[in-house]
Amino acid sequence: MEIFAQNKVLKWCVAVLAIINLLTLGTFLWKEYSRPNQRPIIPDDFRDVSGILQKELNLTAAQTEQIKQIRSNFYDKEKVLSVIIRGERDSMNMIMFNKNTDDSLVKLLARAVAENEYKMELLRLDQAQQLKAICTPTQLEKFDKLVIEIRDYFRPDNKRPKSNKSF
């Protein structure tokens, strides 16, 4: 075979291999990014945790209402604290990146953020104690196993978290 024919064959082989590589890469990317959201569709009565707990723990109607009330109170208090913390962090960021940074003020704001985060954790503890007070010993055993599943179920990305915060 002459040199020009060999070069032609080599060019065709390179072109075919490049196309195969692009198709393979495209297939992998398509599979990765075209996946439908694999989280199950949650019926309206299960959008909050009380519906799931009622089903899984066999709660009475009174227990379910108490849980709804406890969770509602928790979220109201949590929302207020979240707004305060966000405001304190924004103020802290503005001061930190200001031309003339007041270190003592930044440290005071950092302490305030930490204190409010501590209050948030105390709210979670209080909520857990109230929820435990409602349940029977049998329900508590089941509840202990459900806590992590419920937390992971309602995560936006539905992936295993790196920390162990309560739901």
CSV table of C-alpha atoms in Angstrom, one decimal:
chain,number,residue,atom,x,y,z
A,1,MET,CA,0.0,0.0,0.0
A,2,GLU,CA,1.4,3.4,-0.8
A,3,ILE,CA,1.9,6.1,1.8
A,4,PHE,CA,-1.0,8.3,0.7
A,5,ALA,CA,-3.4,5.4,1.1
A,6,GLN,CA,-2.0,4.5,4.5
A,7,ASN,CA,-2.4,8.2,5.7
A,8,LYS,CA,-6.0,8.1,4.4
A,9,VAL,CA,-6.7,4.9,6.4
A,10,LEU,CA,-5.1,6.4,9.5
A,11,LYS,CA,-7.1,9.6,9.2
A,12,TRP,CA,-10.3,7.6,8.9
A,13,CYS,CA,-9.4,5.5,11.9
A,14,VAL,CA,-8.6,8.5,14.0
A,15,ALA,CA,-11.9,10.2,12.9
A,16,VAL,CA,-13.9,7.0,13.8
A,17,LEU,CA,-12.2,6.7,17.2
A,18,ALA,CA,-12.8,10.4,17.9
A,19,ILE,CA,-16.5,10.0,17.0
A,20,ILE,CA,-16.8,6.9,19.2
A,21,ASN,CA,-15.2,8.7,22.1
A,22,LEU,CA,-17.5,11.7,21.7
A,23,LEU,CA,-20.6,9.4,21.6
A,24,THR,CA,-19.4,7.5,24.7
A,25,LEU,CA,-18.8,10.8,26.6
A,26,GLY,CA,-22.2,12.1,25.4
A,27,THR,CA,-23.9,8.9,26.6
A,28,PHE,CA,-22.3,9.2,30.1
A,29,LEU,CA,-23.2,12.9,30.4
A,30,TRP,CA,-26.7,12.3,29.2
A,31,LYS,CA,-27.2,9.5,31.7
A,32,GLU,CA,-25.8,11.7,34.5
A,33,TYR,CA,-27.8,14.8,33.9
A,34,SER,CA,-31.0,13.6,32.4
A,35,ARG,CA,-32.0,11.5,35.4
A,36,PRO,CA,-35.5,12.3,36.6
A,37,ASN,CA,-35.8,13.3,40.2
A,38,GLN,CA,-35.8,9.9,42.0
A,39,ARG,CA,-37.5,11.2,45.1
A,40,PRO,CA,-41.0,9.7,45.4
A,41,ILE,CA,-44.0,12.0,45.1
A,42,ILE,CA,-45.3,12.9,48.5
A,43,PRO,CA,-49.1,12.9,48.9
A,44,ASP,CA,-50.5,16.1,50.4
A,45,ASP,CA,-51.3,14.5,53.7
A,46,PHE,CA,-47.6,13.4,54.1
A,47,ARG,CA,-46.0,16.8,53.2
A,48,ASP,CA,-45.3,17.4,56.9
A,49,VAL,CA,-43.7,14.8,59.1
A,50,SER,CA,-46.8,14.3,61.3
A,51,GLY,CA,-48.5,12.4,58.4
A,52,ILE,CA,-45.6,10.0,58.1
A,53,LEU,CA,-45.3,9.6,61.8
A,54,GLN,CA,-49.0,8.9,62.1
A,55,LYS,CA,-48.8,6.1,59.6
A,56,GLU,CA,-45.5,4.6,60.8
A,57,LEU,CA,-46.0,4.9,64.5
A,58,ASN,CA,-49.7,4.3,64.5
A,59,LEU,CA,-50.4,7.6,66.3
A,60,THR,CA,-53.8,8.5,67.6
A,61,ALA,CA,-55.6,11.6,66.2
A,62,ALA,CA,-54.8,13.5,69.4
A,63,GLN,CA,-51.1,12.6,69.2
A,64,THR,CA,-51.0,13.7,65.6
A,65,GLU,CA,-52.5,17.1,66.4
A,66,GLN,CA,-50.0,17.5,69.3
A,67,ILE,CA,-47.1,16.8,67.0
A,68,LYS,CA,-48.4,19.2,64.4
A,69,GLN,CA,-48.7,21.9,67.1
A,70,ILE,CA,-45.2,21.2,68.4
A,71,ARG,CA,-43.7,21.3,64.9
A,72,SER,CA,-45.6,24.5,64.0
A,73,ASN,CA,-44.3,26.2,67.2
A,74,PHE,CA,-40.8,25.0,66.5
A,75,TYR,CA,-40.8,26.3,62.9
A,76,ASP,CA,-42.2,29.7,64.0
A,77,LYS,CA,-39.4,30.1,66.6
A,78,GLU,CA,-36.8,28.7,64.2
A,79,LYS,CA,-37.8,31.1,61.5
A,80,VAL,CA,-37.4,34.1,63.8
A,81,LEU,CA,-34.0,32.9,64.9
A,82,SER,CA,-32.9,32.2,61.3
A,83,VAL,CA,-33.8,35.8,60.3
A,84,ILE,CA,-31.8,37.2,63.3
A,85,ILE,CA,-28.8,35.0,62.5
A,86,ARG,CA,-28.8,35.9,58.8
A,87,GLY,CA,-29.0,39.6,59.7
A,88,GLU,CA,-26.1,39.3,62.2
A,89,ARG,CA,-24.0,37.4,59.6
A,90,ASP,CA,-24.8,40.0,57.0
A,91,SER,CA,-23.8,42.8,59.4
A,92,MET,CA,-20.6,40.9,60.3
A,93,ASN,CA,-19.7,40.4,56.6
A,94,MET,CA,-20.2,44.1,55.9
A,95,ILE,CA,-18.0,45.1,58.8
A,96,MET,CA,-15.3,42.5,58.1
A,97,PHE,CA,-14.9,43.6,54.5
A,98,ASN,CA,-15.1,47.3,55.2
A,99,LYS,CA,-12.0,49.3,54.7
A,100,ASN,CA,-11.7,50.0,58.4
A,101,THR,CA,-12.7,46.8,60.2
A,102,ASP,CA,-13.7,47.1,63.8
A,103,ASP,CA,-12.4,43.8,65.2
A,104,SER,CA,-14.2,44.1,68.5
A,105,LEU,CA,-17.6,44.7,66.8
A,106,VAL,CA,-17.0,41.7,64.5
A,107,LYS,CA,-16.2,39.5,67.6
A,108,LEU,CA,-19.4,40.7,69.3
A,109,LEU,CA,-21.4,39.9,66.3
A,110,ALA,CA,-19.7,36.5,66.0
A,111,ARG,CA,-20.6,35.8,69.6
A,112,ALA,CA,-24.2,36.8,69.0
A,113,VAL,CA,-24.4,34.5,66.0
A,114,ALA,CA,-23.0,31.6,68.1
A,115,GLU,CA,-25.5,32.3,70.9
A,116,ASN,CA,-28.4,32.3,68.5
A,117,GLU,CA,-27.2,29.1,66.9
A,118,TYR,CA,-27.0,27.7,70.5
A,119,LYS,CA,-30.6,28.8,71.0
A,120,MET,CA,-31.6,27.0,67.8
A,121,GLU,CA,-30.1,23.8,69.1
A,122,LEU,CA,-31.9,24.2,72.4
A,123,LEU,CA,-35.1,24.6,70.4
A,124,ARG,CA,-34.4,21.3,68.6
A,125,LEU,CA,-33.8,19.6,72.0
A,126,ASP,CA,-37.0,21.0,73.4
A,127,GLN,CA,-38.9,19.8,70.4
A,128,ALA,CA,-37.4,16.4,70.7
A,129,GLN,CA,-38.4,16.2,74.4
A,130,GLN,CA,-41.9,17.3,73.7
A,131,LEU,CA,-42.3,14.7,70.9
A,132,LYS,CA,-40.9,12.0,73.1
A,133,ALA,CA,-43.4,12.9,75.8
A,134,ILE,CA,-46.3,12.3,73.5
A,135,CYS,CA,-45.2,8.8,72.3
A,136,THR,CA,-45.6,5.5,74.0
A,137,PRO,CA,-42.5,3.3,74.7
A,138,THR,CA,-43.3,1.2,71.6
A,139,GLN,CA,-43.7,4.2,69.5
A,140,LEU,CA,-40.4,5.6,70.8
A,141,GLU,CA,-38.6,2.5,69.6
A,142,LYS,CA,-40.0,2.9,66.1
A,143,PHE,CA,-39.4,6.7,66.2
A,144,ASP,CA,-35.7,6.2,67.0
A,145,LYS,CA,-35.3,4.2,63.8
A,146,LEU,CA,-37.3,6.7,61.7
A,147,VAL,CA,-35.5,9.9,62.7
A,148,ILE,CA,-32.6,9.5,60.3
A,149,GLU,CA,-34.8,8.1,57.5
A,150,ILE,CA,-37.2,11.1,57.8
A,151,ARG,CA,-34.4,13.6,57.8
A,152,ASP,CA,-32.8,12.1,54.7
A,153,TYR,CA,-36.1,11.7,52.9
A,154,PHE,CA,-36.8,15.5,53.1
A,155,ARG,CA,-33.3,16.6,52.1
A,156,PRO,CA,-33.5,18.7,49.0
A,157,ASP,CA,-30.8,16.7,47.2
A,158,ASN,CA,-31.8,13.4,48.8
A,159,LYS,CA,-28.2,12.5,49.5
A,160,ARG,CA,-26.6,11.2,52.7
A,161,PRO,CA,-25.7,14.2,54.8
A,162,LYS,CA,-22.2,14.8,56.3
A,163,SER,CA,-23.6,16.0,59.6
A,164,ASN,CA,-26.1,14.6,62.1
A,165,LYS,CA,-28.6,17.4,62.5
A,166,SER,CA,-32.2,16.5,63.5
A,167,PHE,CA,-34.9,16.8,61.0
